[in-house]
CSV table of C-alpha atoms in Angstrom, one decimal:
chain,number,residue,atom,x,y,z
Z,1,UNK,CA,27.2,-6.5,-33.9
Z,2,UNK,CA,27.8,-3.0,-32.1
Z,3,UNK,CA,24.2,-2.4,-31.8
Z,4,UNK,CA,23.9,-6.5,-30.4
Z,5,UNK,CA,26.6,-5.1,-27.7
Z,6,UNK,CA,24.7,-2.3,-27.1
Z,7,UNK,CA,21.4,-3.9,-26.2
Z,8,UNK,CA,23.2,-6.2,-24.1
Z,9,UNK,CA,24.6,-3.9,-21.9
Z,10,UNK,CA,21.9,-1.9,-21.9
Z,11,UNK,CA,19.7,-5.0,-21.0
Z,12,UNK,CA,22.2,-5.6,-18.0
Z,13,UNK,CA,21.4,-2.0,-16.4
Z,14,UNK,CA,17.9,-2.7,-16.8
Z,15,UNK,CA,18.2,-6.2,-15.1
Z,16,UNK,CA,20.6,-4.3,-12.2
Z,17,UNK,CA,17.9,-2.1,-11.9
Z,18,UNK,CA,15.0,-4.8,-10.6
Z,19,UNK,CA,17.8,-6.6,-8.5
Z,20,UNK,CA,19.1,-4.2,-6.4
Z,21,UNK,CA,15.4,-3.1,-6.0
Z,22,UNK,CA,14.7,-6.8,-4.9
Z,23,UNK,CA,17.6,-7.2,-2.7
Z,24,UNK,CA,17.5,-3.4,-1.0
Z,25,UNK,CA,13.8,-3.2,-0.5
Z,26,UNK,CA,13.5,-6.5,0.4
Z,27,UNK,CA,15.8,-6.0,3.1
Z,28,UNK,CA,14.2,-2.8,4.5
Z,29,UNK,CA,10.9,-4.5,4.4
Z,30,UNK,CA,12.4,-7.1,6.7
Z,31,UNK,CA,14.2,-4.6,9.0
Z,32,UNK,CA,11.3,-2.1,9.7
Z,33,UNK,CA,8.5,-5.3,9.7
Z,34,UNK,CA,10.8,-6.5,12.7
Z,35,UNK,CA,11.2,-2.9,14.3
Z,36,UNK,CA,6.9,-2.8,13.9
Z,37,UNK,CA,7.1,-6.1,15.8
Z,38,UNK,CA,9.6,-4.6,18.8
Z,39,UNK,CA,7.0,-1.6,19.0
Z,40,UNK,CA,4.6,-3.9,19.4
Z,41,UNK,CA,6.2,-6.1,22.3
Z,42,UNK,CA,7.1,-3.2,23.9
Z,43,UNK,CA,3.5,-2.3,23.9
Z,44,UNK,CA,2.3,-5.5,25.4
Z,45,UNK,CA,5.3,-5.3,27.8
Z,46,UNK,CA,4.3,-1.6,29.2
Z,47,UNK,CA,0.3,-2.8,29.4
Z,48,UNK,CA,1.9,-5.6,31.8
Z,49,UNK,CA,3.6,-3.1,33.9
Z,50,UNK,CA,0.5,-1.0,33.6
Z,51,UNK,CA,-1.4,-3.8,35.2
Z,52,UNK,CA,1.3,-4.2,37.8
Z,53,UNK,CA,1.1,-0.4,38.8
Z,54,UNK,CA,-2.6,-0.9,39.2
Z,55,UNK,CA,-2.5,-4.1,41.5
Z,56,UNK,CA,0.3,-1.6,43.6
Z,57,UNK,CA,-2.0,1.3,43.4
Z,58,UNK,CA,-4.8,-0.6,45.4
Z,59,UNK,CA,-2.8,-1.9,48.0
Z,60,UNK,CA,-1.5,2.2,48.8
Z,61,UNK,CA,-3.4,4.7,50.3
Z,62,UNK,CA,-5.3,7.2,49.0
Z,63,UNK,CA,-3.0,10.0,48.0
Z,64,UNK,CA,-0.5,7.3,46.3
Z,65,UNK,CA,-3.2,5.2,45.0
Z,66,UNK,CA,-4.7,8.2,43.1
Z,67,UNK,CA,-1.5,9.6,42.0
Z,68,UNK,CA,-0.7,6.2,40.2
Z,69,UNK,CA,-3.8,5.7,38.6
Z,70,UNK,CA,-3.6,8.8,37.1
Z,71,UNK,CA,0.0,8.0,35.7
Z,72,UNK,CA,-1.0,4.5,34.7
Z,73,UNK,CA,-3.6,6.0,32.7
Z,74,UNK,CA,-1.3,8.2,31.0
Z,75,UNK,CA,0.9,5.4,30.0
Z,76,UNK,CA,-2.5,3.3,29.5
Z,77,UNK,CA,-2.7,6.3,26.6
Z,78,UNK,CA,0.4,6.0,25.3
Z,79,UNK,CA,0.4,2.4,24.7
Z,80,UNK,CA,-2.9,3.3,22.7
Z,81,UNK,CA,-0.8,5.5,20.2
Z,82,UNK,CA,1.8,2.9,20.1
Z,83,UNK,CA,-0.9,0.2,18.8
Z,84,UNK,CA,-2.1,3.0,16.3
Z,85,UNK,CA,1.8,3.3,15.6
Z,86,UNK,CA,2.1,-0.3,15.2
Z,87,UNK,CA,-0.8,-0.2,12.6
Z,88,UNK,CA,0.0,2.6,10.4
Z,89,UNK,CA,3.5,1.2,9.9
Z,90,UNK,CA,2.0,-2.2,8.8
Z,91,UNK,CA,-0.6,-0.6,6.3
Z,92,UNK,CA,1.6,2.6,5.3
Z,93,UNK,CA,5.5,1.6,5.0
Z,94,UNK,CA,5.6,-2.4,5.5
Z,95,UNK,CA,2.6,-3.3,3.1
Z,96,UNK,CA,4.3,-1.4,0.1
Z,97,UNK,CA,7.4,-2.8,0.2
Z,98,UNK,CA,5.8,-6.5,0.6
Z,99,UNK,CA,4.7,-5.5,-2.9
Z,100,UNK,CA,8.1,-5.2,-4.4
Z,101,UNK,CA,8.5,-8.5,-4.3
Z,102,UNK,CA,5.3,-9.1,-6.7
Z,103,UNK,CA,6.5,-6.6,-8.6
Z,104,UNK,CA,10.5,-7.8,-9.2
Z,105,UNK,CA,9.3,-10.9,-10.1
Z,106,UNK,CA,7.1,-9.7,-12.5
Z,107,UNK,CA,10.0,-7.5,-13.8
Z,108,UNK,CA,12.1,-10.6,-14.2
Z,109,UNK,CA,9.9,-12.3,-16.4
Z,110,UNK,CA,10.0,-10.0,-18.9
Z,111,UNK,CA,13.9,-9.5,-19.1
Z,112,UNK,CA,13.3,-13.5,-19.0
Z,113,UNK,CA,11.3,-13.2,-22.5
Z,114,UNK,CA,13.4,-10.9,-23.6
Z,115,UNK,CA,16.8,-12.9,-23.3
Z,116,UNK,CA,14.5,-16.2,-24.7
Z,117,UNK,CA,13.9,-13.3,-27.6
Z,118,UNK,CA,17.6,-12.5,-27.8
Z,119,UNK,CA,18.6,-16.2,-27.7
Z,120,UNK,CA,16.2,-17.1,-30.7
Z,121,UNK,CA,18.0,-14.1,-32.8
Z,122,UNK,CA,21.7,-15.6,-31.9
Z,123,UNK,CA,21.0,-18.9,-32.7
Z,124,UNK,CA,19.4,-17.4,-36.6
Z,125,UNK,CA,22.1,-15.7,-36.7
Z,126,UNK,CA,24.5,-19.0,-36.0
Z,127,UNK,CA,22.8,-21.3,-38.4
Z,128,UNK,CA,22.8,-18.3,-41.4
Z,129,UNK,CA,26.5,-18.5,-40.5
Z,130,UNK,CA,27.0,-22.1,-40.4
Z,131,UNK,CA,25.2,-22.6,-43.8
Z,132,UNK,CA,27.2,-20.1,-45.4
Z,133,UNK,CA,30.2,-22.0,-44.7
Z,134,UNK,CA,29.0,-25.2,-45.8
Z,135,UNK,CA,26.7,-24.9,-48.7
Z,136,UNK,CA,27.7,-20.7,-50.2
Z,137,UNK,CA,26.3,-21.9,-53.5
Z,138,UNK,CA,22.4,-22.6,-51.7
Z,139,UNK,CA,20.4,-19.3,-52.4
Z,140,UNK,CA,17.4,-20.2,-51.6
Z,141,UNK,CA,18.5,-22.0,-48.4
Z,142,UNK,CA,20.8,-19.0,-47.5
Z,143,UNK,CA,17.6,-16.1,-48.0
Z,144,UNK,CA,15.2,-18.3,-45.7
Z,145,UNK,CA,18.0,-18.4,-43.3
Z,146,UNK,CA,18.5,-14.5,-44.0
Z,147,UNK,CA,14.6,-13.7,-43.7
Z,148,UNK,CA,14.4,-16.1,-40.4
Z,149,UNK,CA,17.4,-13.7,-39.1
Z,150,UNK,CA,15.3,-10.6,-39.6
Z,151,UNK,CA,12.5,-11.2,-38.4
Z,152,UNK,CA,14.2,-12.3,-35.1
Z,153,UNK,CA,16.0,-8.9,-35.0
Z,154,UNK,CA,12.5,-7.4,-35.7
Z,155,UNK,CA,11.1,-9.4,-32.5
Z,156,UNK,CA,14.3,-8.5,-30.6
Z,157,UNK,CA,13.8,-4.8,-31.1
Z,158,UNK,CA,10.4,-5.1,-30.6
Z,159,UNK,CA,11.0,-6.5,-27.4
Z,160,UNK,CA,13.8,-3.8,-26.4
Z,161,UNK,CA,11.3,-1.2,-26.8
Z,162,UNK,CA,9.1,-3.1,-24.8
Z,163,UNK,CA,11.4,-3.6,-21.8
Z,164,UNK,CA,12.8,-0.5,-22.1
Z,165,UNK,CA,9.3,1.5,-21.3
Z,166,UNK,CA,8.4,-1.5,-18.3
Z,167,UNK,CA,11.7,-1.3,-16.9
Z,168,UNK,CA,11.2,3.1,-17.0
Z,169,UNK,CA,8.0,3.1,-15.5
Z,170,UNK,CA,9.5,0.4,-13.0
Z,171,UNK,CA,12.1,3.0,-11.9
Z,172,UNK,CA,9.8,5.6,-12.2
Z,173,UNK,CA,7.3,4.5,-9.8
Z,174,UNK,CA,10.0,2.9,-7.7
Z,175,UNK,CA,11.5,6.7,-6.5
Z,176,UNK,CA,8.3,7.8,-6.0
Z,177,UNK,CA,7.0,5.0,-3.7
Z,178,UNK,CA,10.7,4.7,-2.1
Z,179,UNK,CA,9.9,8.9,-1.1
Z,180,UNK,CA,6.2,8.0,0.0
Z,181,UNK,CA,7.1,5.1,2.2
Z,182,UNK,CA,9.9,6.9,4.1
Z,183,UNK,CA,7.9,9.8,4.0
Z,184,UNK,CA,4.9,8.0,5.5
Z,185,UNK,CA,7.5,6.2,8.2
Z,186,UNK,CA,8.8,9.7,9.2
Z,187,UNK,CA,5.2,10.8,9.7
Z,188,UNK,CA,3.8,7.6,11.7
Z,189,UNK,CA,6.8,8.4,14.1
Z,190,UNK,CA,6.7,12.1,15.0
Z,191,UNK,CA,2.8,11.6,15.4
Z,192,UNK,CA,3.4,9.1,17.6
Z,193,UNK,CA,6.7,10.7,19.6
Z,194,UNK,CA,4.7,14.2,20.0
Z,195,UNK,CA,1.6,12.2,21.2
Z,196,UNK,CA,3.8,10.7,23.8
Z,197,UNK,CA,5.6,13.4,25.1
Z,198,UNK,CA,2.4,15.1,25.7
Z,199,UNK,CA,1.6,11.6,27.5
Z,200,UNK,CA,4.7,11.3,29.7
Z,201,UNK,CA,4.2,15.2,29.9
Z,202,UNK,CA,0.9,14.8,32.1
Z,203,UNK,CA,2.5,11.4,33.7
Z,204,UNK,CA,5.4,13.5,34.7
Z,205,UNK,CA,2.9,16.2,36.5
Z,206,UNK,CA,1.0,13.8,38.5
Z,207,UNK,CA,3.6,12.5,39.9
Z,208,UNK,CA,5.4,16.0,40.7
Z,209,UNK,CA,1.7,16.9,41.8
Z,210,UNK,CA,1.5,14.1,44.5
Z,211,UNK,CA,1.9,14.5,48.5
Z,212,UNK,CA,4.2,13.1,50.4
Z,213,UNK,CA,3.0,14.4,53.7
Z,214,UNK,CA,-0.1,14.3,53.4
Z,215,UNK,CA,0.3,10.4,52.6
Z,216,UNK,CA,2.6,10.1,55.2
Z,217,UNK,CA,-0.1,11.5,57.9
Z,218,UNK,CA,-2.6,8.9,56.2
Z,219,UNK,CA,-0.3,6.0,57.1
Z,220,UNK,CA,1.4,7.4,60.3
Z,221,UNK,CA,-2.5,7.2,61.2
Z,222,UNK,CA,-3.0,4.3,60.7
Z,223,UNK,CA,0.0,2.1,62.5
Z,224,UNK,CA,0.5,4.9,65.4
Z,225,UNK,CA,-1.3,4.2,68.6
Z,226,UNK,CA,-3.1,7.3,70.0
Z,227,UNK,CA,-2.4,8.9,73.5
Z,228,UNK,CA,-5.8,8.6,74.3
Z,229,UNK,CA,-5.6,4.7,74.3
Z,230,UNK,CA,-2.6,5.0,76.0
Z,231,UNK,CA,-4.1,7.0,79.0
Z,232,UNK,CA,-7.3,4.7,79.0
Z,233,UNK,CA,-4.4,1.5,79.5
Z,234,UNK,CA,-4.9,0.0,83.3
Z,235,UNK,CA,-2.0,1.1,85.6
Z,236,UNK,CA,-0.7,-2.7,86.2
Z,237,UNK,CA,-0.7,-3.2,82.4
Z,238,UNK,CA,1.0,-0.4,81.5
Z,239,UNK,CA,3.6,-1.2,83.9
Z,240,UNK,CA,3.9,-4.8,82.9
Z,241,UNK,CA,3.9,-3.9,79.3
Z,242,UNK,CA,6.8,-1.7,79.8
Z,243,UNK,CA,8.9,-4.4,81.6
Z,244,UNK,CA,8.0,-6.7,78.2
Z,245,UNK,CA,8.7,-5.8,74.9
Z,246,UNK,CA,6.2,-6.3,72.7
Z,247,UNK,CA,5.9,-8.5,70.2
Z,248,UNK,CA,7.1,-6.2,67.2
Z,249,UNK,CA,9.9,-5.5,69.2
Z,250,UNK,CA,11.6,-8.5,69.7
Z,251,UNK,CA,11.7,-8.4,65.6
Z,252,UNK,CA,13.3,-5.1,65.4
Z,253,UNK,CA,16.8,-4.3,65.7
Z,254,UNK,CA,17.7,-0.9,66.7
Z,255,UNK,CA,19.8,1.5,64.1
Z,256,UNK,CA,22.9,1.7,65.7
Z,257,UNK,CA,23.0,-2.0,66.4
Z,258,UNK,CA,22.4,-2.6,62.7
Z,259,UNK,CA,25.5,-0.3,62.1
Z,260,UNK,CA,27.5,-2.2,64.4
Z,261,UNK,CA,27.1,-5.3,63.2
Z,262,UNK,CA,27.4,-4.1,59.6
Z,263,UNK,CA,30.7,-3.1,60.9
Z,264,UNK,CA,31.4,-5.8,62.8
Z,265,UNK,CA,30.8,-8.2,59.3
Z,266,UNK,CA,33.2,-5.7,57.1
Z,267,UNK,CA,35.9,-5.6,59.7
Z,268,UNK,CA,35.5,-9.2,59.7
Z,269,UNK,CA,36.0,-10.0,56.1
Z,270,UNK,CA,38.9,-7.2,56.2
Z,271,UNK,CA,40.9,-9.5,58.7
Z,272,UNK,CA,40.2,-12.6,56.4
Z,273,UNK,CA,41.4,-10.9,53.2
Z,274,UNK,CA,44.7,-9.6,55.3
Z,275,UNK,CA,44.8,-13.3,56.4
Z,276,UNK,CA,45.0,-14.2,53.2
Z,277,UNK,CA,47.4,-12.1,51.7
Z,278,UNK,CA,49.8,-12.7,54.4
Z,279,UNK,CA,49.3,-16.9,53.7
Z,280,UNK,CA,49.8,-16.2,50.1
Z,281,UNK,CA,53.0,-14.1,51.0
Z,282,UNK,CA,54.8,-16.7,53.1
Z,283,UNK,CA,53.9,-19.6,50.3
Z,284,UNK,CA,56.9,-20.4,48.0
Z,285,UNK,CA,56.2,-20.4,44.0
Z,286,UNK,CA,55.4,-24.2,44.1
Z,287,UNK,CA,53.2,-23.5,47.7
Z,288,UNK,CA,51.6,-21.2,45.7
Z,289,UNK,CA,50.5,-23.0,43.1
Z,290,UNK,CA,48.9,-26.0,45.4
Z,291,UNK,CA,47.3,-23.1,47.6
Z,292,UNK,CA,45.9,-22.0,44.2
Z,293,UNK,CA,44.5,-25.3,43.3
Z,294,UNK,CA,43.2,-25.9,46.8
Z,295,UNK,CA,41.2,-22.3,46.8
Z,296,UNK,CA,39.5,-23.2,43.2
């Protein structure tokens, strides 16, 4: 009976043993299978900016336009080692724990067989018990019933032994794929992180590396009209031009209007908040209320 007691409990660790292995790495297969799939949305949403910096770039001039195709290509890189990222993680950390769910349920079968194993020796057991009661006299009937019973604690041992080396090998290879796949996780990301900071590195420099100036005198170039075509401008039309504003002009406001009527808006909005506060002042607790209703 103590050694029954014994196997049982010693059965329960086992069966411990491949559940918190199904319920743990289960869970971390679903947690870092849904960080892979972040990485690799964040991937496609930097290759959209990417494209967006691009489409900018051409529209700039030279000196801007070169300086961000040379940090979109950077990034362009970097998305590059993100997809290999995305990959390795798949193959390396989330395809071996997908596994551990073949293998659990493997593991449960066999304490399965073993409990049907188990179960077959109890109920021997019972009816060697039950015919012992009723019928002591019954020899014959009692050693079958005695010889059934033994060879189901044969089978039941047999099967212990069994379980016990599947269930150690179980654990055994458990630890050491548990240390490979975080080991292989740790890896995949300080590739991937040291790859990238040599990336945004070289991203960082061209844009340190471009000219403001020298952009600035490509644009000014471009929009400023020259003195020379000034000078070459007909007396009469240069006169009459400067009596009408030009076109561009009329569309501009100068600076220090702008400020004003910025002013002008705040100092308005000041005297409707004072306004306010002195109406809410001279309300009673019952005006209040109504005003309250009114201003929702």
């Amino acid at each position: 009976m103590n050694s029954s007691l014994s196997r049982d409990s010693q059965v329960k660790i086992m069966e411990g043993t491949v559940n918190n292995a199904e319920k743990y790495l289960g869970q971390f297969c679903l947690l870092l299978a849904s960080y892979t799939r972040k990485n690799a949305r964040l991937r496609d949403k930097v290759d959209l900016l990417i494209k967006q910096i691009m489409d900018f770039a051409n529209t700039e001039n030279p000196e801007m336009r070169r300086c961000l195709k040379d940090f979109g290509e950077e990034m362009s890189k970097i998305q590059d080692y993100r997809q290999a990222e995305v990959e390795r993680l798949d193959a390396k950390v989330i395809g071996p724990l997908k596994e551990y769910g073949r293998l659990t349920k493997s593991k449960r079968g066999d304490i399965k067989k073993f409990n049907s194993v188990r179960n077959r020796e109890m109920k021997e057991l019972e009816n060697l018990q039950k015919l012992k009661q009723r019928n002591p006299s019954d020899r014959q009937g009692i050693s079958l019933a005695e010889a059934n019973v033994q060879k189901a604690s044969v089978d039941v041992n047999h099967t212990t032994h069994q379980l016990e080396e599947i269930i150690f090998k179980f654990q055994q290879q458990k630890l050491k794929d548990i240390k490979a796949i975080f080991s292989n996780f740790v890896t995949v990301e300080m590739i991937f992180h040291s790859k990238a900071l040599e990336m945004y590195t070289n991203a960082f420099q061209h844009l340190n590396n471009f000219d403001e100036e020298k952009d600035m005198a490509a644009f000014r170039s471009k929009i400023c009209i020259s003195e020379f075509e000034n000078d070459a401008r007909p007396s009469q039309s240069h006169s009459s031009s400067s009596l009408q504003p030009s076109p561009g002009s009329q569309l501009r406001t100068p600076p220090r209007v702008l400020h004003a009527h910025f002013q002008e808006d705040e100092s308005d909005d000041e005297e409707e908040e004072e306004d306010e506060v002195e109406e809410l002042q001279d309300l009673s607790d019952d005006g209040y209320q109504q005003y309250a209703k009114i201003r929702k």
